[in-house]
PDB file of C-alpha atoms in Angstrom:
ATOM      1  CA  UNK A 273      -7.525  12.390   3.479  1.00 89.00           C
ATOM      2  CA  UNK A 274     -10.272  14.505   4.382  1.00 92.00           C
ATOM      3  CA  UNK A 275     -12.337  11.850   6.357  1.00 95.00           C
ATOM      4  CA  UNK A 276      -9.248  10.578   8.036  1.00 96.00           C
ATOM      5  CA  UNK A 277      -8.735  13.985   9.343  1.00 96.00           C
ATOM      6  CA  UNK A 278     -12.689  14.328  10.353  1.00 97.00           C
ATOM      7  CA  UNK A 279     -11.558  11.043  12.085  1.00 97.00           C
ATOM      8  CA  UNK A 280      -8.537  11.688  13.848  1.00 97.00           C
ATOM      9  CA  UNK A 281     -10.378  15.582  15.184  1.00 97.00           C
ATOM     10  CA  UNK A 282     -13.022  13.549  16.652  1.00 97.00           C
ATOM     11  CA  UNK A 283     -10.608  11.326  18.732  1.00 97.00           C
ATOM     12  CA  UNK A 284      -7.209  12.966  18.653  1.00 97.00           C
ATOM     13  CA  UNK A 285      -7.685  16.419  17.925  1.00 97.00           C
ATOM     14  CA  UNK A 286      -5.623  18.506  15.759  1.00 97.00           C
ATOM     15  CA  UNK A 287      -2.496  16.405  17.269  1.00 97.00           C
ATOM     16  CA  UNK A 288      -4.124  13.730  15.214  1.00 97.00           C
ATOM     17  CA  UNK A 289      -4.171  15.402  12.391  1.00 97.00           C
ATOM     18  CA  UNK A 290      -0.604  16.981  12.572  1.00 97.00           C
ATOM     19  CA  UNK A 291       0.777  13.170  13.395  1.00 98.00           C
ATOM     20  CA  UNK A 292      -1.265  11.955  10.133  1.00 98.00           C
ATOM     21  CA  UNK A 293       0.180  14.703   8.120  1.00 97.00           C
ATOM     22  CA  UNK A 294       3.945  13.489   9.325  1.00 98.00           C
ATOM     23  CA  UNK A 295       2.543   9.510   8.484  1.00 98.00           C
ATOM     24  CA  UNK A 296       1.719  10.494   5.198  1.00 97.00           C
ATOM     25  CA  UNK A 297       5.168  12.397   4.514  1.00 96.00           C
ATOM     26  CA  UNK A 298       7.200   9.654   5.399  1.00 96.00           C
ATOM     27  CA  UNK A 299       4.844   6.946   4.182  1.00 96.00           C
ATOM     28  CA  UNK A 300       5.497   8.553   0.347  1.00 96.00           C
ATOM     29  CA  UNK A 301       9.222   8.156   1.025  1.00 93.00           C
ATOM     30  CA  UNK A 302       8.691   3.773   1.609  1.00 95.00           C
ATOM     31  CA  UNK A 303       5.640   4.355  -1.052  1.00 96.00           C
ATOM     32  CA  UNK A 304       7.777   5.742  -4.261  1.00 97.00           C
ATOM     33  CA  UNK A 305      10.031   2.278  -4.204  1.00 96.00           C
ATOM     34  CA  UNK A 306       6.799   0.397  -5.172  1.00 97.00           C
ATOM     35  CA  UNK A 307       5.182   2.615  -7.610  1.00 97.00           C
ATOM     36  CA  UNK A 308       9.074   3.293  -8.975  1.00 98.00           C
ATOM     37  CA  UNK A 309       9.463  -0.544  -9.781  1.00 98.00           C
ATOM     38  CA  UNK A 310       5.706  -0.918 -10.994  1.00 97.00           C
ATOM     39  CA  UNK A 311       5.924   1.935 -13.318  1.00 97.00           C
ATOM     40  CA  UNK A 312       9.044   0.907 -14.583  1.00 97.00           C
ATOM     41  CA  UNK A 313       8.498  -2.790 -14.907  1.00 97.00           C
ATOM     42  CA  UNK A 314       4.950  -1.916 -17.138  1.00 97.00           C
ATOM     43  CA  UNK A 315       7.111  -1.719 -20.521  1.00 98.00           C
ATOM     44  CA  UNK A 316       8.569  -5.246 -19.717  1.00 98.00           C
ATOM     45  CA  UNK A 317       5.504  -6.713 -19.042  1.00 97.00           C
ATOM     46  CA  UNK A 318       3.996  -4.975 -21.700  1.00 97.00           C
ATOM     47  CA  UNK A 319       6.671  -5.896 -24.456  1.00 97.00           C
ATOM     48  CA  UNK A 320       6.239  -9.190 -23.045  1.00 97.00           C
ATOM     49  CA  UNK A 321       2.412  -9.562 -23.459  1.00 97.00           C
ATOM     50  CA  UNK A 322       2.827  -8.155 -27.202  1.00 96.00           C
ATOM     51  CA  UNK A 323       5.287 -10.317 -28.314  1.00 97.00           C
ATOM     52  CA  UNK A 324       3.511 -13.401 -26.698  1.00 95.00           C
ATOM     53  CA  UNK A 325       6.525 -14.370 -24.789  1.00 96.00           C
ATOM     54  CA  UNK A 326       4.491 -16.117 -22.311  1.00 96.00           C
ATOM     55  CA  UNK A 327       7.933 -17.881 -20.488  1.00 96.00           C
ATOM     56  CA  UNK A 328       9.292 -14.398 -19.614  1.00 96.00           C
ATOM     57  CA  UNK A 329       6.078 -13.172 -19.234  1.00 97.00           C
ATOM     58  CA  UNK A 330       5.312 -15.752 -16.368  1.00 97.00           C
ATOM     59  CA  UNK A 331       8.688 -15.200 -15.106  1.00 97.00           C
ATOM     60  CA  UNK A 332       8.770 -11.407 -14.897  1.00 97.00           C
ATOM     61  CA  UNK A 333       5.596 -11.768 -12.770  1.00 97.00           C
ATOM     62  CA  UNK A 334       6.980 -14.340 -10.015  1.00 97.00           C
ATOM     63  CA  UNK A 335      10.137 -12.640  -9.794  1.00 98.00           C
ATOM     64  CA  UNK A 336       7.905  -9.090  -9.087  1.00 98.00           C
ATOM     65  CA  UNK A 337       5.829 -11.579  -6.725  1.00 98.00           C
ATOM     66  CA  UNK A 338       8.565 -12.404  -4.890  1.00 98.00           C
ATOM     67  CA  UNK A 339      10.393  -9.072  -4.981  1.00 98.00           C
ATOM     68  CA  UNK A 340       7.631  -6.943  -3.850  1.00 97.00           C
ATOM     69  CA  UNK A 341       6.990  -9.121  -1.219  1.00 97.00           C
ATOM     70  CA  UNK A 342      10.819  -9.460  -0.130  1.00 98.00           C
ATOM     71  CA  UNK A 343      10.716  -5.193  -0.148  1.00 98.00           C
ATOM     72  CA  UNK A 344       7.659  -5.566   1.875  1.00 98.00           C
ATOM     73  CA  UNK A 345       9.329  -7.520   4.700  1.00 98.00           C
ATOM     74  CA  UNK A 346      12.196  -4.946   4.084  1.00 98.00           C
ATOM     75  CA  UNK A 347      10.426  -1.755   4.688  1.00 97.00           C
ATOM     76  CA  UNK A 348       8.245  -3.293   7.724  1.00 97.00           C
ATOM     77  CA  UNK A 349      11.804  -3.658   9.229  1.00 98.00           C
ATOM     78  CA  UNK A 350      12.740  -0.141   8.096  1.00 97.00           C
ATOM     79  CA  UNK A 351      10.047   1.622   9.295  1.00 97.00           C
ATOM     80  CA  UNK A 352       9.979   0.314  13.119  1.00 98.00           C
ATOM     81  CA  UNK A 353      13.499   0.774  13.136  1.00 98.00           C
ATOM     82  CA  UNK A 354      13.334   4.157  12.146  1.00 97.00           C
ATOM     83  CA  UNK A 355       9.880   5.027  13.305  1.00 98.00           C
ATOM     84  CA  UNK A 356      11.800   7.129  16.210  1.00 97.00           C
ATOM     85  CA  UNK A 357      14.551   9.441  14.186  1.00 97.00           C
ATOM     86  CA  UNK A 358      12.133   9.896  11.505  1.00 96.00           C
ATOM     87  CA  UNK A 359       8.600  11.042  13.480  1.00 97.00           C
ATOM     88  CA  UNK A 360      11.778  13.029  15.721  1.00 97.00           C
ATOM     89  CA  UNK A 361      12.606  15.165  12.579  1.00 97.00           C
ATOM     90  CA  UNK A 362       8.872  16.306  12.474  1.00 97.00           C
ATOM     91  CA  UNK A 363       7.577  16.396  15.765  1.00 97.00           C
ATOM     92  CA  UNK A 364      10.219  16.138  18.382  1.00 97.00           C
ATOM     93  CA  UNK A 365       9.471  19.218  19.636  1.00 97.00           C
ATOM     94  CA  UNK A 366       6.146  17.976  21.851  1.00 97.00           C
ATOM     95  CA  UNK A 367       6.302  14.630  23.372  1.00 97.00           C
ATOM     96  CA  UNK A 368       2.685  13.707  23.384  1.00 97.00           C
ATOM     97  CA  UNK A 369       2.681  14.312  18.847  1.00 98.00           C
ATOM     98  CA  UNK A 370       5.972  12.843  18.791  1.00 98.00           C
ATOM     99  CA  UNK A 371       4.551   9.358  20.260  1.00 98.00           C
ATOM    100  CA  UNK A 372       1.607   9.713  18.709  1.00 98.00           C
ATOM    101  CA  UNK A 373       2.957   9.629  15.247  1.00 98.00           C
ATOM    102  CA  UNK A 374       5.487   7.420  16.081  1.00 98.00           C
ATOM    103  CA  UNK A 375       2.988   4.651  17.177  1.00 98.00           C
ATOM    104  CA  UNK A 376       0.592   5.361  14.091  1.00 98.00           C
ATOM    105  CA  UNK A 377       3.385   5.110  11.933  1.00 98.00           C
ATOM    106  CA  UNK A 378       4.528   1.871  13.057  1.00 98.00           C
ATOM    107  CA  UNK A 379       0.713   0.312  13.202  1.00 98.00           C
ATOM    108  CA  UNK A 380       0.264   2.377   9.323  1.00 98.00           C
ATOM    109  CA  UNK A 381       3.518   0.686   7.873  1.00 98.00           C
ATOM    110  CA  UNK A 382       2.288  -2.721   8.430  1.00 98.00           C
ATOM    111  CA  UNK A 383       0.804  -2.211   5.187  1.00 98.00           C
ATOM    112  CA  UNK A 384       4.017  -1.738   3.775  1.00 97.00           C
ATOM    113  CA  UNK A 385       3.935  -5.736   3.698  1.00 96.00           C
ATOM    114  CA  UNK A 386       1.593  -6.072   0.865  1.00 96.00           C
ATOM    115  CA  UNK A 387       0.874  -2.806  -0.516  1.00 98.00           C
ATOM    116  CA  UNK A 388       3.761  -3.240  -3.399  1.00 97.00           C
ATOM    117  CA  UNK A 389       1.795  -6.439  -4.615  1.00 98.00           C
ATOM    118  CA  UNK A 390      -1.201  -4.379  -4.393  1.00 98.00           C
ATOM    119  CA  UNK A 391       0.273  -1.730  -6.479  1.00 98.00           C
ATOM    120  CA  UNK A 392       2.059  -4.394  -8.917  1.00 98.00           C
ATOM    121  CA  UNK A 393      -0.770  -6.103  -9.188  1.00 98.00           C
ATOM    122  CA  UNK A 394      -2.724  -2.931 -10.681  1.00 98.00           C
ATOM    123  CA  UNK A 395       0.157  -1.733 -12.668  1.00 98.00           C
ATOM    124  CA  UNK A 396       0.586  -4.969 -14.714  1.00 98.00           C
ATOM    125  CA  UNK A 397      -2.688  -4.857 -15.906  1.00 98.00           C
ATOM    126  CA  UNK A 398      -1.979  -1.423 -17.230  1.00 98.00           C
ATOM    127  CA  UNK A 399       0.608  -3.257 -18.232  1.00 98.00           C
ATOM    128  CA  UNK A 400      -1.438  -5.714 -19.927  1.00 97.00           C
ATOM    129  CA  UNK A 401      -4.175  -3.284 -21.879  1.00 97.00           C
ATOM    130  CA  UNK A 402      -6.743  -4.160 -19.123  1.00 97.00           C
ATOM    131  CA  UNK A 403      -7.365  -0.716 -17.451  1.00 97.00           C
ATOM    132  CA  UNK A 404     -10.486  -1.762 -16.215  1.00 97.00           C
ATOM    133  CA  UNK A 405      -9.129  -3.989 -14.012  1.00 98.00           C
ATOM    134  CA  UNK A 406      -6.850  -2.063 -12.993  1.00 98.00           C
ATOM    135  CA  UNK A 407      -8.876   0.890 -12.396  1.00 98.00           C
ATOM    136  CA  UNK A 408     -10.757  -1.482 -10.432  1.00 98.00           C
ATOM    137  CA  UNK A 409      -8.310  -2.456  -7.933  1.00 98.00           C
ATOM    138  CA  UNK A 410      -6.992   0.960  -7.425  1.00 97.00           C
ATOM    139  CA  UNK A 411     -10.497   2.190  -6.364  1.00 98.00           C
ATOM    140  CA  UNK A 412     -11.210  -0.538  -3.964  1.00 98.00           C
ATOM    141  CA  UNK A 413      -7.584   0.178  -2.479  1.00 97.00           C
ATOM    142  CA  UNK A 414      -7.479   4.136  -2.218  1.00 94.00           C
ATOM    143  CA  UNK A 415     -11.082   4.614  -1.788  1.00 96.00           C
ATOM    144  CA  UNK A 416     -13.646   1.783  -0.748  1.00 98.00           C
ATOM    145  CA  UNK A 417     -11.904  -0.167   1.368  1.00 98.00           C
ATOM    146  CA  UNK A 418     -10.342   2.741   3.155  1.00 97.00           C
ATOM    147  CA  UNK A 419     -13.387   4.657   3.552  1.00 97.00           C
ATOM    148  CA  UNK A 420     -15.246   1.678   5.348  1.00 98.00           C
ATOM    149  CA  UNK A 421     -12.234   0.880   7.265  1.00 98.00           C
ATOM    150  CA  UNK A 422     -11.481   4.245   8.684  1.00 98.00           C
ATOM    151  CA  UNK A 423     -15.583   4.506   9.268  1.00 98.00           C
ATOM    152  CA  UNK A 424     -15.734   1.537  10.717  1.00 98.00           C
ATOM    153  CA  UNK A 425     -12.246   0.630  12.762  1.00 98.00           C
ATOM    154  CA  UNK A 426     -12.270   3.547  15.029  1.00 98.00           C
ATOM    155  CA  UNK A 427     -15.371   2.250  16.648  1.00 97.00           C
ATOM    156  CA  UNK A 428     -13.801  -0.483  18.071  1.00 98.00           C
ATOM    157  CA  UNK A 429      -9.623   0.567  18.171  1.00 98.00           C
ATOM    158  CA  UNK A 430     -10.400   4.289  18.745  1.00 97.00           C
ATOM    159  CA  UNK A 431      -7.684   5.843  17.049  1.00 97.00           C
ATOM    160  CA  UNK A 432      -5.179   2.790  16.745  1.00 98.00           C
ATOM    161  CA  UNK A 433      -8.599   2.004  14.133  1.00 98.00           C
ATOM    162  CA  UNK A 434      -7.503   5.183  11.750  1.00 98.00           C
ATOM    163  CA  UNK A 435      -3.510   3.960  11.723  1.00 98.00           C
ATOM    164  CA  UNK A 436      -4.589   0.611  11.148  1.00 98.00           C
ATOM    165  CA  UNK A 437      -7.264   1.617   8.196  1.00 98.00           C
ATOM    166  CA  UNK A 438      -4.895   1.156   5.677  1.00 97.00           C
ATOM    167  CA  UNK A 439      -3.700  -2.187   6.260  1.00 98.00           C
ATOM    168  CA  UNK A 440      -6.984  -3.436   6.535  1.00 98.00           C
ATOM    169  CA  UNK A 441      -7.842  -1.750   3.161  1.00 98.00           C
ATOM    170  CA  UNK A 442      -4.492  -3.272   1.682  1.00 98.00           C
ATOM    171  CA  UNK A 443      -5.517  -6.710   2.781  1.00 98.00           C
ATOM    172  CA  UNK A 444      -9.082  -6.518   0.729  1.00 98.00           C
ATOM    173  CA  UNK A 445      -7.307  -5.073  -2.005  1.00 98.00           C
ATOM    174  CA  UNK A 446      -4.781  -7.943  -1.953  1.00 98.00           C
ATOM    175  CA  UNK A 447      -7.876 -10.613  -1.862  1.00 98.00           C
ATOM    176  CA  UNK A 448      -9.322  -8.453  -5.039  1.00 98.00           C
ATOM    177  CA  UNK A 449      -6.013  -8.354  -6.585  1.00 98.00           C
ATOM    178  CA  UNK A 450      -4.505 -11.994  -5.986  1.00 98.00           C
ATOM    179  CA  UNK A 451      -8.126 -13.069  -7.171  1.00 98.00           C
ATOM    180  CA  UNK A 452      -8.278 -11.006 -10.581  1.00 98.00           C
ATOM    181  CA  UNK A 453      -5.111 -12.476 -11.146  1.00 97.00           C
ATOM    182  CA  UNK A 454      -5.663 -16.046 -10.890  1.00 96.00           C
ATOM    183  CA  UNK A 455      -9.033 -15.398 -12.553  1.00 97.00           C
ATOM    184  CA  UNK A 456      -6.929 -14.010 -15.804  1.00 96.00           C
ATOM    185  CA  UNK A 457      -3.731 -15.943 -15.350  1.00 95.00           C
ATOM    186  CA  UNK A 458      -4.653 -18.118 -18.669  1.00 94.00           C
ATOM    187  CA  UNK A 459      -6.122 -15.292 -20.609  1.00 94.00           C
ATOM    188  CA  UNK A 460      -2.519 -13.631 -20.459  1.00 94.00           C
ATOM    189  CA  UNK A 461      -0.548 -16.434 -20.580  1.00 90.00           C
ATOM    190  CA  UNK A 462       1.284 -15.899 -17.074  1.00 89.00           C
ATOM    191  CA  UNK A 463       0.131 -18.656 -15.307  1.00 75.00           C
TER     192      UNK A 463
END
């Protein structure tokens, strides 16, 4: 957060960093659905894995597959939709902030398309006894990938670059992610 607020002073000013604030707010609200179902999917999977039930094992997993992404295409919808009312609640009061944020937000929740496989995908091998891999993907996501895209994106996008940060980051993490998972689809018996 810290370097996406150096970020946004050097090209927005503390408008940037008042419309990232408001991002972040509202991105938690789309966020919680994805960790929600993760979190409370891991016991499934988990019970699953132990038992060696490798059928609803499998199945558990292309049903989340298919659900997160379904709820990504679902929230992309919701948030350009509502990318107006909500940035309104925040910033309405000054024009300039209040299309700022609204136009970050809307660039920021393309994300929203894969970040709940992302966040699956880390969560069920938790789910799984593997933290290391799941450790791994989670630090790619919230720090490496984000760190080089924020560096790097607003030298060519300007500030567009910062909104946009995270769905570059997401998309890395989803190569990572997909890839540990076909990598130890056999070794868990999902695949």
């Amino acid at each position: 957060n810290m370097l996406y607020n150096v970020q946004l002073m050097k090209l927005a000013g503390a408008d940037g960093v008042a419309a990232y604030g408001v991002i972040m707010y509202v991105n938690f609200i789309f966020l919680a659905t994805f960790i929600g179902y993760s979190i409370g999917s891991a016991p499934i999977v988990g019970y699953h894995f132990g038992a060696q039930n490798h059928y609803e094992l499998k199945n558990l997993f292309r049903k989340s597959i298919g659900l997160n992404g379904a709820a990504g295409l679902f929230m992309i919808a919701a948030a350009q939709l509502a990318a107006d009312p909500l940035m309104r609640i925040f910033v309405g009061y000054d024009g300039d902030l209040f299309a700022m944020t609204r136009d970050g937000f809307r660039l920021y929740a393309m994300a929203f398309l894969i970040t709940g496989l992302n966040i699956f995908g880390s969560a069920f091998f938790t789910a799984l006894g593997n933290g290391g891999v799941s450790a791994l993907i989670s630090f790619l996501r919230t720090l490496v990938f984000q760190v080089l895209s924020v560096l790097i994106l607003p030298v060519y996008l300007g500030v567009s670059g910062i909104w946009l940060a995270v769905v570059v980051a997401e998309v890395l993490s989803l190569a990572v992610t997909a890839g540990l998972l076909m990598a130890n689809r056999k070794k868990y018996g999902f695949g």
